[in-house]
Amino acid sequence: MDVVLGVDIGTSSTKAVFSDLQGRVIADSFRAHVVDRPAQGRVEMDSAVWWTELCSLVAELTAAAPECTIVAVGVSGMGPCVLLSDAEGHPLRPAILYGVDARSVGMADEVLEVLGGEAAMRARTGSGLSAQAAGLKLAWLARHEPHIWSRAVRFTMPSSRIVELLTGEYVLDHHSASQCTPLYDVVHEAWIDEWAALLAPGLTLPRLGWPGDTAGHITADAAAATGLPVGVPVAFGSIDAWVESLSAGRRQPGRVFLQYGTTMFMVAPMTEPTPIDGMWTTAGARPGEPTAAGGMATSGAVTDWVRQLTGADYAELLNEAVVSGPGARGLLVLPYFAGERSPIADPDARGVIAGLSIGHTRGDIYRAVLEATAFAVRHHLEVLASHGVSADTLVGAGGGVATELWPQIVSDVCGIDQVIPTVSIGAAYGSAVLAAALVTKVDIDDWNPPAVRLQPDPANAALYDEAYADYRRLYYETRDTVHRLAGRSRDSSKVRPSGSTD
């Protein structure tokens, strides 16, 4: 049986899937991993983990389905991330992760001055400078780690690093490049060479292609390491949320994709690459299909924090959240437990639980966290609407849609219908879609039709309207205090604990 291999390098795991050429999942598996947090606001990962986990997953899936012949490979990954390597392709330091790593934001004003101001930059790149911008991360590395930068020749992201190891090709897809602000022109869909020379001097920029293009073919060395057949085509791939959105149904204006994962991410199709305050305007998965995007710094990560803190399992928490009911018995949460990316772009934001009493239960807290992510989605949708990008349907996918409670809360809070596709196992399946398109014609609505349709419950509308207004006010009313606390947290991390002898 001919199958395609889809792989996704995520924040908390690497996932892989075998799919036949009609979209049926034959086998899938994953490897859990953790990121490194060497200091407040810094999030990194050893890139060797990505390759090790890919090799072990291919071996496992091949053993589970020995009758399958892999005919194409697709790869996606978290991003935008930055991994520097030398002329031989050897990594020089751990990869700096996407907007959850905020080390570079202090350089934004300086970079804007060099480029002629924010208006000039946005006109070309479509986005502002934030912790999300890979170009700003590169500028930070050039400035703060010159001993490493002097040896750097290439930069990759999780997906392009795996493509490089599989094919020997140094490439990057247009969408990932468009998140390398300010190095990519979203209007002309090309690198801005003069700005790259200023901010990332000496770095060779990768060859660009679209996520579904053929980046190269499996080399003999990669075949020996992975067991994949020599010569099999490999797609360029891209950042996970965009790849996953390709697997969730036909893209069209008004349909906003939501990725329910460790972080919550959303992708909205646009007709023109228009800058949107607090969000990112990017190249899409295909030429001439720009997107607006937003992402939370945490989402599923906070639900897992509650699980670990309480010692409960997810089934218990979900049942108790249902009992808690809309409004979480008067609890309100700001979900900024690791700062926030969009639309407030505040690395010093922090989580707030308001209204807590000794009468509240872990189920109330869990419900309030789910509602907080829904309020954050509504905030994003309001920002999109203020710039002429409409949303009439949400398309949900990812681990958070395994049960209906979370997506139903989002629909109730936002007042918008939502569809859940038949296969919602994550970006690895989207990578399989990209791989399949290299060898056959794919109609995604046939591959992965909607399985669940959710409608907002009008009985909850007034309660959630009131709670959302409180949610928006709570950030501004607590911001100064929270920022001071964030500063103290940074300071305390530098102080040796009392009684320490080392």
Coordinates of N, CA and C in Angstrom, one line a residue, residues 71-199:
V71 N 5.8 7.0 -0.2 CA 6.0 7.6 -1.5 C 6.3 9.1 -1.5
A72 N 6.0 9.7 -0.3 CA 6.3 11.1 -0.2 C 6.3 11.5 1.3
V73 N 7.0 12.6 1.6 CA 7.2 13.1 3.0 C 6.8 14.5 3.1
G74 N 6.1 14.9 4.2 CA 5.8 16.3 4.5 C 6.2 16.6 5.9
V75 N 6.7 17.8 6.2 CA 7.1 18.1 7.6 C 6.6 19.5 7.9
S76 N 6.1 19.6 9.2 CA 5.8 21.0 9.7 C 6.4 21.1 11.1
G77 N 6.4 22.3 11.6 CA 7.0 22.5 12.9 C 6.6 23.8 13.6
M78 N 6.8 23.9 14.9 CA 6.5 25.1 15.6 C 7.4 26.2 14.9
G79 N 6.9 27.5 15.1 CA 7.7 28.5 14.5 C 6.9 29.9 14.6
P80 N 7.6 30.9 14.3 CA 9.0 30.9 13.7 C 10.1 30.8 14.8
C81 N 11.0 29.8 14.5 CA 12.1 29.6 15.4 C 13.4 29.9 14.7
V82 N 14.5 30.0 15.4 CA 15.8 30.3 14.8 C 16.8 29.3 15.3
L83 N 17.4 28.5 14.4 CA 18.5 27.6 14.7 C 19.6 28.0 13.8
L84 N 20.8 28.4 14.4 CA 21.9 28.8 13.6 C 22.8 27.6 13.4
S85 N 23.4 27.4 12.2 CA 24.4 26.4 11.9 C 25.5 26.9 11.1
D86 N 26.6 26.1 11.1 CA 27.8 26.5 10.5 C 27.8 26.1 9.0
A87 N 28.9 26.2 8.3 CA 28.9 25.9 6.9 C 28.7 24.4 6.6
E88 N 29.0 23.6 7.6 CA 28.7 22.1 7.4 C 27.3 21.7 7.8
G89 N 26.5 22.7 8.3 CA 25.2 22.4 8.8 C 25.1 21.9 10.2
H90 N 26.2 22.1 11.0 CA 26.2 21.7 12.4 C 25.6 22.8 13.2
P91 N 24.6 22.5 14.1 CA 24.0 23.6 14.9 C 25.1 24.2 15.9
L92 N 24.9 25.5 16.1 CA 25.9 26.2 16.9 C 25.4 26.5 18.3
R93 N 24.1 26.4 18.5 CA 23.5 26.6 19.8 C 22.1 26.0 19.8
P94 N 21.4 25.9 20.9 CA 20.0 25.5 20.9 C 19.1 26.4 20.0
A95 N 18.1 25.9 19.5 CA 17.1 26.8 18.7 C 16.4 27.7 19.7
I96 N 16.2 28.9 19.3 CA 15.4 29.9 20.0 C 14.0 29.7 19.4
L97 N 13.0 29.5 20.3 CA 11.6 29.3 19.9 C 10.9 30.5 19.5
Y98 N 9.7 30.4 19.1 CA 8.8 31.4 18.6 C 8.5 32.5 19.6
G99 N 7.3 33.1 19.5 CA 7.0 34.2 20.4 C 7.0 34.0 21.9
V100 N 7.1 32.7 22.3 CA 7.2 32.5 23.7 C 8.5 32.9 24.3
D101 N 9.5 33.0 23.4 CA 10.8 33.5 23.8 C 10.9 35.0 23.5
A102 N 11.0 35.8 24.5 CA 10.8 37.3 24.4 C 12.2 38.1 24.5
R103 N 13.3 37.4 24.4 CA 14.6 38.0 24.6 C 14.9 39.2 23.7
S104 N 14.3 39.2 22.5 CA 14.7 40.2 21.5 C 13.9 41.4 21.5
V105 N 12.8 41.5 22.2 CA 11.9 42.7 22.1 C 12.5 44.0 22.5
G106 N 13.6 43.9 23.3 CA 14.2 45.2 23.7 C 15.0 45.9 22.6
M107 N 15.2 45.1 21.5 CA 15.9 45.7 20.3 C 14.9 46.3 19.3
A108 N 13.6 46.2 19.5 CA 12.7 46.6 18.4 C 12.8 48.1 18.1
D109 N 12.9 49.0 19.0 CA 12.9 50.4 18.7 C 14.2 50.7 17.9
E110 N 15.3 50.1 18.3 CA 16.6 50.4 17.6 C 16.5 49.9 16.2
V111 N 16.0 48.7 16.0 CA 15.8 48.2 14.6 C 14.9 49.0 13.8
L112 N 13.8 49.5 14.3 CA 12.9 50.3 13.6 C 13.5 51.6 13.1
E113 N 14.3 52.2 14.0 CA 15.0 53.4 13.6 C 16.0 53.2 12.4
V114 N 16.7 52.1 12.4 CA 17.6 51.7 11.3 C 16.8 51.6 10.0
L115 N 15.6 51.0 10.1 CA 14.8 50.7 8.9 C 13.9 51.9 8.5
G116 N 14.0 53.0 9.2 CA 13.2 54.2 8.8 C 11.8 54.3 9.4
G117 N 11.6 53.6 10.5 CA 10.3 53.7 11.2 C 9.4 52.6 10.9
E118 N 8.4 52.5 11.8 CA 7.4 51.3 11.8 C 6.6 51.4 10.5
A119 N 6.1 52.6 10.1 CA 5.3 52.6 8.9 C 6.0 52.1 7.7
A120 N 7.2 52.5 7.5 CA 8.0 52.0 6.4 C 8.2 50.5 6.4
M121 N 8.4 50.0 7.6 CA 8.6 48.5 7.7 C 7.3 47.8 7.5
R122 N 6.2 48.2 8.1 CA 4.9 47.5 7.9 C 4.5 47.5 6.5
A123 N 4.8 48.6 5.7 CA 4.4 48.7 4.3 C 5.0 47.5 3.5
R124 N 6.1 47.0 3.9 CA 6.8 46.0 3.2 C 6.6 44.6 3.8
T125 N 6.5 44.6 5.2 CA 6.5 43.3 5.8 C 5.1 42.9 6.3
G126 N 4.2 43.8 6.5 CA 2.8 43.6 6.9 C 2.7 43.4 8.4
S127 N 3.8 43.3 9.1 CA 3.7 43.1 10.6 C 4.6 44.0 11.3
G128 N 4.3 44.2 12.6 CA 5.1 44.9 13.5 C 6.2 44.0 14.1
L129 N 7.1 44.6 14.8 CA 8.2 43.9 15.4 C 7.7 43.4 16.8
S130 N 7.8 42.1 17.1 CA 7.4 41.6 18.4 C 8.3 40.4 18.7
A131 N 8.0 39.8 19.8 CA 8.8 38.6 20.2 C 8.7 37.5 19.2
Q132 N 7.6 37.6 18.3 CA 7.4 36.5 17.3 C 8.3 36.6 16.2
A133 N 8.9 37.8 15.9 CA 9.6 38.0 14.7 C 11.0 37.3 14.6
A134 N 11.2 36.4 13.7 CA 12.4 35.7 13.6 C 13.6 36.6 13.2
G135 N 13.3 37.6 12.4 CA 14.4 38.5 12.0 C 14.9 39.3 13.1
L136 N 14.1 39.6 14.1 CA 14.5 40.3 15.3 C 15.3 39.4 16.2
K137 N 15.0 38.1 16.2 CA 15.8 37.2 16.9 C 17.2 37.0 16.3
L138 N 17.2 37.0 15.0 CA 18.6 37.0 14.3 C 19.4 38.2 14.7
A139 N 18.8 39.4 14.7 CA 19.5 40.6 15.0 C 20.0 40.5 16.5
W140 N 19.2 40.0 17.4 CA 19.6 39.8 18.8 C 20.8 38.9 18.8
L141 N 20.8 37.8 18.1 CA 22.0 36.9 18.2 C 23.2 37.5 17.6
A142 N 23.1 38.3 16.5 CA 24.2 39.0 15.9 C 24.8 40.0 16.9
R143 N 24.0 40.6 17.7 CA 24.4 41.6 18.7 C 25.0 41.0 19.9
H144 N 24.3 40.0 20.5 CA 24.6 39.5 21.8 C 25.4 38.2 21.9
E145 N 25.5 37.5 20.8 CA 26.4 36.3 20.8 C 27.3 36.3 19.6
P146 N 28.2 37.3 19.5 CA 29.1 37.5 18.4 C 30.0 36.3 18.2
H147 N 30.4 35.6 19.3 CA 31.3 34.4 19.2 C 30.6 33.3 18.4
I148 N 29.3 33.2 18.5 CA 28.6 32.2 17.8 C 28.2 32.7 16.4
W149 N 27.8 34.0 16.3 CA 27.4 34.6 15.0 C 28.6 34.5 14.0
S150 N 29.8 34.7 14.5 CA 30.9 34.7 13.6 C 31.1 33.4 12.8
R151 N 30.5 32.3 13.3 CA 30.6 31.0 12.6 C 29.3 30.6 11.9
A152 N 28.3 31.5 12.1 CA 27.0 31.1 11.6 C 26.9 31.4 10.1
V153 N 26.4 30.5 9.3 CA 26.2 30.6 7.9 C 24.7 30.4 7.5
R154 N 24.0 29.6 8.2 CA 22.6 29.3 7.9 C 21.7 29.4 9.1
F155 N 20.4 29.6 8.8 CA 19.4 29.5 9.8 C 18.3 28.7 9.3
T156 N 17.8 27.8 10.2 CA 16.6 27.0 9.9 C 15.6 27.0 11.0
M157 N 14.4 26.5 10.7 CA 13.3 26.3 11.6 C 13.1 24.8 11.8
P158 N 12.3 24.3 12.7 CA 12.2 22.9 12.8 C 11.8 22.2 11.5
S159 N 10.9 22.7 10.8 CA 10.5 22.0 9.5 C 11.6 22.0 8.5
S160 N 12.2 23.2 8.3 CA 13.3 23.3 7.3 C 14.6 22.6 7.7
R161 N 14.8 22.5 9.1 CA 16.0 21.7 9.5 C 15.8 20.2 9.2
I162 N 14.6 19.7 9.4 CA 14.4 18.3 9.0 C 14.5 18.1 7.5
V163 N 13.9 19.0 6.8 CA 14.0 18.9 5.3 C 15.5 18.9 4.9
E164 N 16.3 19.8 5.5 CA 17.7 19.9 5.2 C 18.4 18.5 5.5
L165 N 18.1 17.9 6.6 CA 18.7 16.6 7.0 C 18.2 15.5 6.1
L166 N 17.0 15.6 5.6 CA 16.5 14.5 4.7 C 17.0 14.7 3.3
T167 N 17.2 15.9 2.8 CA 17.4 16.1 1.4 C 18.8 16.8 1.1
G168 N 19.4 17.4 2.1 CA 20.6 18.1 1.8 C 20.3 19.5 1.3
E169 N 19.1 19.9 1.2 CA 18.7 21.2 0.6 C 18.5 22.3 1.7
Y170 N 19.1 23.4 1.5 CA 18.9 24.6 2.4 C 17.8 25.4 1.9
V171 N 16.6 25.3 2.4 CA 15.4 25.9 1.9 C 14.5 26.4 3.1
L172 N 13.6 27.3 2.7 CA 12.6 27.7 3.6 C 11.3 28.1 2.8
D173 N 10.2 27.8 3.3 CA 9.0 28.1 2.6 C 8.6 29.6 2.8
H174 N 7.8 30.1 1.9 CA 7.5 31.5 1.9 C 6.7 31.9 3.1
H175 N 5.9 31.1 3.6 CA 5.1 31.5 4.8 C 6.0 31.6 6.0
S176 N 6.9 30.7 6.2 CA 7.8 30.8 7.4 C 8.7 32.0 7.2
A177 N 9.1 32.3 5.9 CA 10.0 33.5 5.7 C 9.2 34.7 6.0
S178 N 7.9 34.7 5.8 CA 7.1 36.0 6.1 C 7.0 36.2 7.6
Q179 N 7.4 35.2 8.4 CA 7.4 35.5 9.8 C 8.9 35.8 10.3
C180 N 9.7 36.0 9.4 CA 11.1 36.5 9.7 C 11.2 38.0 9.6
T181 N 10.1 38.7 10.0 CA 10.1 40.1 10.1 C 11.3 40.7 10.7
P182 N 12.0 41.7 10.1 CA 11.6 42.4 8.9 C 12.4 42.0 7.6
L183 N 12.6 40.8 7.4 CA 13.5 40.3 6.3 C 12.8 39.9 5.1
Y184 N 11.4 39.9 5.1 CA 10.6 39.3 4.0 C 9.5 40.3 3.6
D185 N 9.4 40.5 2.3 CA 8.4 41.4 1.7 C 7.2 40.6 1.3
V186 N 6.0 40.9 2.1 CA 4.8 40.1 1.8 C 4.1 40.5 0.6
V187 N 4.4 41.7 0.0 CA 3.8 42.2 -1.2 C 4.4 41.5 -2.4
H188 N 5.8 41.5 -2.4 CA 6.5 40.9 -3.5 C 6.9 39.5 -3.3
E189 N 6.6 38.9 -2.1 CA 6.9 37.5 -1.8 C 8.3 37.2 -2.0
A190 N 9.3 37.9 -1.4 CA 10.7 37.8 -1.6 C 11.5 38.3 -0.4
W191 N 12.7 37.8 -0.3 CA 13.6 38.4 0.8 C 13.9 39.9 0.5
I192 N 14.1 40.6 1.6 CA 14.5 42.0 1.5 C 16.0 42.0 1.8
D193 N 16.8 41.8 0.7 CA 18.2 41.6 0.9 C 18.9 42.7 1.7
E194 N 18.6 43.9 1.4 CA 19.3 45.1 2.0 C 19.0 45.1 3.5
W195 N 17.8 44.7 4.0 CA 17.6 44.7 5.4 C 18.2 43.5 6.1
A196 N 18.3 42.4 5.3 CA 19.0 41.2 5.9 C 20.5 41.5 6.1
A197 N 21.0 42.3 5.2 CA 22.5 42.6 5.3 C 22.7 43.5 6.5
L198 N 21.7 44.3 6.9 CA 21.9 45.2 8.0 C 21.7 44.4 9.3
L199 N 20.7 43.5 9.4 CA 20.4 42.9 10.7 C 21.0 41.5 10.9

